[in-house]
Every structure is written in structure tokens, then in C-alpha cells.
Amino acid sequence: MGRGLRVLNRVSALPVIDRLGLRKPAERLLFNTSKNAFRVAGAAGRQFAATQKLLKPSRLPKAPSRDLFDLTPSEEQQMLRDAVLGFASEQLRPAAVAADAACKAPRELLTQAAELGIAMMGIPEDLGGVGAERSAVTNVLVAEALAQGDLGLAVACLAPSAVSTALVLWGNETQQAKYLPAFTGESLPAAALAIQEPRALFNPFALKTVAKPVANGYLLSGEKSLVPLAADAELFIVAADLEGHGPALFVVEAGSAGISVEAEPAMGLRAAGTGRVRFTDVSLPDEALLAAGDASAYADCIQLARIGWCALAVGASQAALDYLIPYVNERVAFGEPISHRQSVAFNIANIGIELEGMRLATYRAAARAEQGLDFAREAAIARKLCSDKAMTIGSDAVQLLGGHGFVKEHPAERWYRDLRAVGVMEGVVLV
């Protein structure tokens, strides 16, 4: 890295650079190269280690219960949603086409997303974060706003915060002290919650990935599919069947021996850089087990992830509706806008109605989760509603645009592909 920077410095100092009018491009190249080089060096040299000793795990207190059922965002939540929505509109949406084609999220966008403090909102203040209370609703609002820019890029931006949220919710004092400081620094580690497995009709409560207890730890074997940021990940939380116990979560450092990663671009979510991760007799220490293998913690993880996918579905569906309304009003056929046709107008109205139902069901499930109430039923309702209606909205968006819906010049085909994932994905995001 040092030799490369010295060469670039010498080149940028040559007089010919000024004669050719390339001073500004040369300076920009030197700056970007230096920044990326130090980022890569920092990630490569990162060692997860405790910066303080905790006497007990730090948890965010549950949100206060409300006498009046009201899902209206608070003033602070509304300000945060507006800020994230501005980032999604100005940064994510313009980058979506290129990221989808490259099957990878631009590093600059992930850095900017980290600077918004998305991960730090769910980390308690005494661990370096900014969280004051458990707020699943706030996390839902953030996910929804990001998905309005692009669903695939939203998944890439939210993947690390799923890991930090899991550590806050279920990590013990040793795990929190070792891993959470990395999520409060300037260089956020690429991390992912890996639950999905490569088989049809996948059931997260019937896992093929297994963890076998051995002396002083576990041996982890199996594979996970559609893991975001897989090629660059430094840390995973992996779901595996603990022999003689049942499904459980394990903290796994990506540099451990026996881990291999290969690209796995899918029909949708291509901007998330999904890959398949194989674990071949990966040796894990005793402290790798999250929540001491508590079955209720694993069940909550699955349900919270499903609520997260509902939020992403709401955001992408809202983006589709916002795009369709001006399109059908401006698209003229047979001498009048196509919105004058009842079939078109009714279709748009149905999208708006279903979207409101999706949103309210998702908010309700998240509100119960953050108050410490049972939310399994509400999460299941939201999941069923959002997985069905999101696919319909994606299909209708393509249909309403006609031939334009089939080409990449318009975003409808990408929304259709991404929204298909809502009903099949498990894990990845967490609220």
C-alpha cells in the first residue's frame, strides 16, 4: 500500500499533470485511493477484542406501554425517517441500477449509511452507542425509508446492524465487550445474520447446519445461502441446530478456518452482494453460543427478522406507488391519460389500500415487540400480508407500465424481482 501511494504522489507532482489540465482528477484519484487503502487495511487488520470488561450484559430498556394505541411516529422518529429517506432518494436510488448489475453495493454508500448511525441507534450508550430504549418501531421506519431508495441496497446497509442488534438483545457480557465496540467506531465491519439455507421450502426451525459440542466448544458444519455482504464479511451470526438441543445462534468470525464463500447472485437483491457461505468443521469456542441457546431467543430472532422484511416490503411498495401515480397520469393512450381508464385507476387504488394495511400490520407487530409484549401472532399476520401483497404490487407495477415495465430503463422490473424475496427470505435484517 505504501509503495502504491508513493508512486501516485510522484505522478501527481509531475508538471505535465498541470499542462494537461489533470490536476483536479489526479488529486481526487489520490484522495480516493488513500481512503480506500486505509479502509481495506483497517478491515484486514481488525481484531475483535474487548476494550472494557463488563460485569453484566447491557440491554436497552423496553419502550413504555401506551394507554392509547397510536402508531403515529414521534417527532424524533419523523425527523430520523425524513433524514434516512433523503439519503435513500439522493444516494441509494441513483446507484441502484449499477449496483444491481455489479451484484455489489458501492463501498462509499455503505460508509455513508454507517455515518447515519443506523447501527449505533440500537446500541446502549454505556457501550458507545446512542440507544436509550428498545425501539423496534424506529428500526422499522429506517428500513422502510431505505427501501424506498432501493431494496437491495437497503439490505446491504442494514445487514451489519442486524448483528449488532442481536448482540445487544442476546449477547452476554463477554460477547458484547468483544464485538460491539467495532460497531460504534468509524469503520463499521461488514457483518451478516445468516439463517437461510439452500433448499426448497426452507424452515428456519429445521436446520441442516449443525453445531456439535466438543471439548471447550463446538464444531460447526453446513452452509448458508443468500448471505449479504458475504465476500467482505468479517463477522457472522449463524443459525445452527445444536446437537441434542435444537436451533441456536452462534457468533462466528469470518476469518475462522473452515469457512469458504462463493458468490450467489439471485433473481433479486443483487445489490446486496449475496453469497453462499460454507462451514466445514469450523471450531468455535464455548462463548460463541448466543443467548445460551435459549429457544425463545431464537424464535424472537426469526420473528423480528420477518418484521424487518415486512418493513422493507412496505418501503419498496411505496416507491412503486409513488412512481406509478405520475406515470399513469402522464402516459397518454387513445387521446387521454391511461389513469382515466377504470381498470388502471382501480388498480392504483388497490395498491394504495393494500400498502396501508401492510404498513399498519408491520407497525403493530414492531410496537408490541419493543414493549416486551408477545408479538408472534402479529408478526405472522404482517409476514403473510406483506409477502402476498408485495409480490402482487411488484407484478402490478410491471403490468401498469406495459412495455416500459419489462425494460431496465424503468425501475419496475427491479422492484418486481426484489419484492419476490420478501416471502422466502429468513434472517438478514433484524428490528
XYZ file of C-alpha atoms in Angstrom:
431
model
C 0.000 0.000 0.000
C 2.808 2.376 0.890
C 4.635 1.819 -2.402
C 1.454 2.400 -4.347
C 0.759 5.680 -2.574
C 4.328 6.869 -3.140
C 4.007 6.193 -6.867
C 0.719 8.084 -7.029
C 2.250 11.007 -5.125
C 5.176 11.211 -7.571
C 2.862 11.027 -10.578
C 0.557 13.745 -9.227
C 3.584 16.027 -8.687
C 4.694 15.911 -12.352
C 4.419 19.258 -14.234
C 2.725 17.519 -17.151
C -0.334 16.991 -14.960
C -0.924 20.762 -14.876
C -0.229 21.189 -18.618
C -2.853 18.579 -19.425
C -5.360 20.095 -17.016
C -5.495 16.940 -14.916
C -4.629 18.423 -11.527
C -8.111 18.039 -10.013
C -8.685 14.483 -11.310
C -5.219 13.481 -10.049
C -5.887 14.893 -6.604
C -9.253 13.183 -6.488
C -7.683 9.851 -7.517
C -5.002 10.192 -4.840
C -7.580 11.014 -2.171
C -9.920 8.145 -3.059
C -7.051 5.662 -3.370
C -5.657 6.666 0.015
C -9.060 6.466 1.669
C -9.822 3.045 0.234
C -6.363 1.725 1.027
C -6.617 2.710 4.684
C -10.163 1.307 4.868
C -9.042 -2.034 3.474
C -6.010 -2.083 5.725
C -8.179 -1.312 8.735
C -10.638 -4.094 7.936
C -7.876 -6.597 7.203
C -6.111 -5.820 10.436
C -9.204 -5.711 12.609
C -9.010 -7.928 15.656
C -12.189 -8.300 17.675
C -11.140 -7.746 21.245
C -12.729 -6.404 24.396
C -11.958 -2.737 25.098
C -13.602 -2.875 28.519
C -14.675 -5.536 30.989
C -18.399 -5.757 31.564
C -19.785 -7.148 34.795
C -23.110 -7.969 33.128
C -24.632 -7.628 29.658
C -26.059 -4.237 28.736
C -29.642 -4.222 27.481
C -31.843 -1.445 26.184
C -34.936 -0.987 28.383
C -38.228 -1.827 26.719
C -40.329 1.037 25.411
C -43.083 2.275 27.761
C -46.563 0.912 27.163
C -49.205 3.334 25.933
C -52.717 3.707 27.272
C -53.901 4.813 23.839
C -52.993 2.642 20.870
C -51.281 5.066 18.499
C -48.766 4.219 15.783
C -48.092 7.824 14.792
C -44.283 8.352 14.741
C -42.937 10.748 17.344
C -41.305 13.987 16.290
C -37.842 12.442 16.701
C -38.822 9.376 14.686
C -40.269 11.535 11.939
C -37.081 13.610 11.744
C -34.976 10.447 11.558
C -37.194 8.928 8.875
C -37.004 12.125 6.815
C -33.203 12.142 7.061
C -32.923 8.484 6.022
C -35.465 8.988 3.228
C -33.389 11.886 1.910
C -30.305 9.665 1.890
C -32.238 6.895 0.133
C -33.585 9.239 -2.531
C -30.364 11.127 -3.175
C -27.814 8.320 -2.804
C -29.355 4.846 -2.992
C -31.782 5.275 -5.873
C -29.258 6.775 -8.349
C -26.806 3.963 -7.545
C -29.356 1.137 -7.729
C -29.031 0.217 -11.415
C -25.229 -0.033 -11.332
C -25.251 -1.923 -8.016
C -27.827 -4.382 -9.354
C -25.702 -5.013 -12.452
C -22.471 -5.341 -10.444
C -24.109 -7.546 -7.785
C -22.423 -5.455 -5.123
C -23.147 -2.354 -3.080
C -20.670 0.516 -3.540
C -18.392 0.783 -0.511
C -18.934 4.555 -0.418
C -22.670 4.092 0.072
C -22.166 1.616 2.897
C -19.788 4.057 4.566
C -22.307 6.873 4.233
C -25.042 4.659 5.640
C -22.807 3.838 8.605
C -22.256 7.560 9.153
C -26.019 7.958 9.585
C -25.597 5.965 12.792
C -28.043 3.197 11.872
C -26.176 0.543 13.850
C -25.431 2.846 16.798
C -29.135 3.566 17.391
C -29.610 0.051 18.715
C -26.512 0.015 20.950
C -26.762 1.301 24.564
C -24.939 4.468 25.474
C -22.709 2.692 28.001
C -21.357 0.561 25.122
C -20.631 3.559 22.908
C -23.945 3.709 21.063
C -26.747 6.242 21.182
C -29.683 3.993 22.115
C -31.763 4.939 25.141
C -34.554 2.369 24.837
C -35.592 -0.587 22.729
C -37.219 0.794 19.584
C -38.260 -1.769 17.007
C -40.646 0.789 15.501
C -37.785 3.195 14.833
C -35.835 0.397 13.155
C -38.884 -0.390 11.017
C -39.162 3.259 9.961
C -35.475 3.290 8.994
C -35.763 0.070 6.975
C -38.884 1.321 5.222
C -37.223 4.628 4.291
C -34.076 2.925 2.970
C -36.114 0.507 0.833
C -37.825 3.445 -0.845
C -34.429 4.163 -2.373
C -33.639 0.555 -3.295
C -34.474 -2.683 -1.525
C -31.242 -4.495 -2.405
C -29.048 -1.627 -1.229
C -31.204 -1.263 1.888
C -30.429 -4.883 2.777
C -26.702 -4.220 2.337
C -26.891 -1.133 4.566
C -28.888 -2.890 7.288
C -27.004 -6.203 7.406
C -24.331 -5.082 9.951
C -26.940 -3.586 12.297
C -28.724 -6.957 12.416
C -25.598 -8.425 14.006
C -25.149 -5.579 16.488
C -28.857 -5.712 17.410
C -28.626 -9.459 18.053
C -25.595 -8.919 20.296
C -27.436 -6.251 22.279
C -30.571 -8.378 22.645
C -28.972 -11.741 23.452
C -25.216 -11.380 23.830
C -23.586 -11.933 27.203
C -21.115 -9.523 28.775
C -18.119 -11.239 27.129
C -19.633 -11.196 23.636
C -20.771 -7.593 23.950
C -17.402 -6.387 25.219
C -15.561 -8.202 22.425
C -17.680 -7.388 19.373
C -19.886 -4.347 19.929
C -17.084 -1.721 20.088
C -16.387 -2.393 16.404
C -19.935 -1.276 15.565
C -19.520 2.090 17.265
C -16.287 3.121 15.556
C -15.628 4.935 12.294
C -15.018 1.754 10.268
C -18.117 -0.423 10.580
C -17.373 -4.124 9.973
C -19.243 -5.953 7.237
C -21.381 -8.461 9.102
C -24.441 -10.609 8.452
C -27.122 -12.639 10.185
C -27.002 -15.966 8.297
C -30.083 -18.153 8.689
C -31.243 -19.035 5.149
C -30.186 -22.429 3.740
C -30.097 -23.528 0.081
C -33.123 -25.757 -0.217
C -36.767 -25.506 -1.210
C -39.417 -24.833 1.456
C -36.740 -23.852 3.948
C -37.916 -23.976 7.565
C -35.716 -21.958 9.974
C -36.744 -24.293 12.805
C -35.494 -27.385 10.932
C -31.880 -26.527 10.174
C -29.385 -28.663 8.275
C -26.418 -26.641 9.546
C -25.313 -28.350 12.752
C -23.180 -27.481 15.755
C -21.660 -30.464 17.564
C -20.471 -29.969 21.142
C -16.820 -30.895 21.653
C -14.285 -30.200 24.362
C -14.126 -26.457 25.023
C -16.536 -25.530 22.250
C -18.389 -26.632 19.125
C -17.771 -27.849 15.583
C -19.954 -26.008 13.051
C -20.787 -27.616 9.685
C -23.249 -26.713 6.949
C -23.934 -23.928 4.502
C -25.941 -20.729 4.342
C -27.313 -19.114 1.220
C -28.152 -15.559 0.133
C -25.922 -14.060 2.831
C -25.499 -10.298 2.179
C -22.006 -8.799 2.024
C -20.719 -12.375 2.124
C -17.459 -11.739 0.254
C -16.412 -8.902 2.584
C -17.946 -10.070 5.862
C -15.821 -10.060 8.994
C -18.430 -11.423 11.377
C -21.458 -13.711 11.121
C -24.219 -14.713 13.447
C -25.121 -18.186 12.222
C -28.205 -20.271 12.941
C -27.401 -23.933 13.505
C -29.015 -26.958 15.086
C -27.192 -27.555 18.358
C -26.919 -31.307 18.746
C -29.313 -32.548 21.392
C -30.784 -29.093 21.933
C -32.357 -27.534 18.833
C -31.881 -24.331 16.795
C -29.475 -21.786 18.247
C -27.388 -18.780 17.236
C -23.581 -18.683 17.130
C -21.164 -15.782 16.750
C -18.622 -16.745 14.075
C -15.634 -14.691 12.946
C -15.269 -14.838 9.166
C -11.531 -15.491 9.390
C -12.002 -18.804 11.160
C -10.518 -21.883 9.494
C -13.014 -23.949 7.528
C -15.112 -21.080 6.136
C -15.422 -20.589 2.382
C -17.506 -18.098 0.446
C -18.694 -18.068 -3.140
C -20.821 -15.540 -4.995
C -24.516 -16.395 -5.254
C -26.292 -13.695 -7.255
C -30.023 -14.335 -7.272
C -33.082 -13.112 -9.151
C -33.419 -10.166 -6.769
C -31.467 -8.414 -4.015
C -28.468 -8.427 -6.320
C -27.169 -5.126 -4.938
C -26.805 -6.773 -1.513
C -23.848 -8.821 -2.772
C -25.349 -12.139 -1.675
C -23.154 -15.205 -1.400
C -23.139 -18.786 -0.170
C -21.091 -19.447 2.954
C -19.879 -22.974 3.754
C -18.752 -24.079 7.194
C -16.598 -27.213 7.298
C -15.842 -28.341 10.851
C -15.355 -24.748 11.979
C -14.029 -24.762 15.538
C -15.908 -22.379 17.831
C -15.190 -21.579 21.478
C -17.760 -22.038 24.233
C -18.517 -18.320 24.268
C -19.659 -18.402 20.631
C -23.136 -19.606 21.644
C -25.573 -16.688 21.781
C -28.286 -16.432 24.461
C -27.013 -19.697 25.989
C -29.011 -21.498 23.304
C -32.349 -20.169 24.592
C -35.120 -21.413 22.266
C -37.298 -18.346 22.890
C -34.449 -16.022 21.856
C -34.081 -17.926 18.577
C -37.828 -17.742 17.946
C -37.797 -13.994 18.655
C -34.890 -13.592 16.219
C -36.892 -15.231 13.429
C -39.972 -13.120 14.135
C -38.018 -9.843 14.403
C -36.303 -10.607 11.113
C -39.673 -11.213 9.462
C -40.912 -7.859 10.719
C -37.788 -6.316 9.184
C -38.613 -7.874 5.816
C -42.153 -6.517 6.127
C -40.719 -3.026 6.626
C -38.549 -3.428 3.524
C -41.610 -4.603 1.557
C -43.567 -1.539 2.668
C -40.767 0.795 1.594
C -40.264 -0.747 -1.850
C -44.029 -0.916 -2.440
C -44.342 2.762 -1.515
C -41.604 3.567 -4.032
C -43.556 1.664 -6.693
C -46.785 3.534 -5.902
C -45.014 6.912 -5.934
C -43.607 6.053 -9.362
C -46.857 4.713 -10.804
C -49.162 7.623 -9.963
C -47.384 10.277 -12.089
C -46.711 7.694 -14.803
C -50.359 6.737 -15.338
C -51.395 10.404 -15.180
C -48.849 11.431 -17.823
C -48.938 8.375 -20.085
C -51.383 9.131 -22.916
C -53.097 6.432 -24.967
C -56.024 6.935 -27.358
C -56.044 10.635 -26.651
C -56.234 10.601 -22.838
C -54.144 9.619 -19.796
C -54.362 5.907 -19.047
C -55.406 6.776 -15.481
C -58.805 7.708 -16.943
C -59.397 4.001 -17.550
C -61.209 2.436 -14.614
C -59.093 -0.705 -14.664
C -55.954 1.399 -14.209
C -57.448 3.749 -11.607
C -58.872 0.876 -9.559
C -55.549 -0.963 -9.696
C -53.681 2.066 -8.364
C -56.293 2.498 -5.620
C -55.951 -1.160 -4.624
C -52.165 -0.791 -4.342
C -52.639 2.188 -2.019
C -55.176 0.318 0.134
C -53.086 -2.836 0.443
C -49.997 -0.770 1.207
C -51.703 0.912 4.153
C -52.713 -2.484 5.518
C -49.137 -3.750 5.167
C -47.784 -0.689 6.935
C -50.186 -0.820 9.874
C -49.717 -4.562 10.412
C -45.934 -4.109 10.417
C -46.012 -1.147 12.808
C -48.326 -3.017 15.162
C -46.049 -6.046 15.353
C -42.997 -3.844 15.941
C -44.798 -1.803 18.620
C -45.635 -4.936 20.610
C -42.083 -6.238 20.240
C -40.486 -3.097 21.619
C -42.860 -3.033 24.609
C -41.896 -6.572 25.585
C -45.339 -7.975 24.743
C -45.944 -11.208 22.887
C -45.766 -10.415 19.174
C -45.613 -13.788 17.413
C -49.215 -13.604 16.157
C -48.843 -10.030 14.923
C -45.544 -10.824 13.212
C -47.135 -13.805 11.448
C -50.040 -11.685 10.235
C -47.701 -8.979 8.934
C -45.472 -11.556 7.266
C -48.361 -13.238 5.444
C -49.898 -9.944 4.354
C -46.646 -8.374 3.194
C -45.278 -11.423 1.388
C -48.514 -11.859 -0.598
C -49.310 -8.231 -1.325
C -45.730 -7.139 -2.035
C -45.438 -9.694 -4.836
C -48.772 -8.514 -6.247
C -47.698 -4.870 -6.105
C -44.429 -5.681 -7.850
C -46.275 -7.548 -10.591
C -48.885 -4.792 -10.967
C -46.138 -2.179 -11.304
C -44.670 -4.070 -14.249
C -48.130 -4.555 -15.782
C -49.198 -0.914 -15.429
C -46.058 0.288 -17.181
C -46.727 -2.045 -20.109
C -43.648 -2.494 -22.259
C -41.775 0.003 -20.075
C -42.203 -2.355 -17.135
C -40.138 -5.007 -18.899
C -37.014 -2.909 -19.545
C -34.331 -1.666 -17.186
C -34.887 1.958 -18.198
C -37.647 1.933 -15.589
C -37.219 0.527 -12.046
C -40.409 -1.577 -12.001
C -38.678 -4.766 -13.153
C -36.125 -4.435 -10.350
C -38.853 -3.843 -7.757
C -40.648 -6.931 -9.033
C -37.531 -9.064 -8.652
C -36.635 -7.678 -5.231
C -40.135 -7.921 -3.766
C -40.307 -11.610 -4.611
C -37.698 -12.154 -1.876
C -39.950 -10.965 0.961
C -41.847 -14.239 1.209
C -38.839 -16.539 1.118
C -36.009 -14.815 2.999
C -35.214 -15.539 6.639
C -32.823 -13.596 8.824
C -30.504 -10.964 7.269
C -32.304 -7.970 8.840
C -33.408 -7.530 12.442
C -35.517 -4.897 14.162
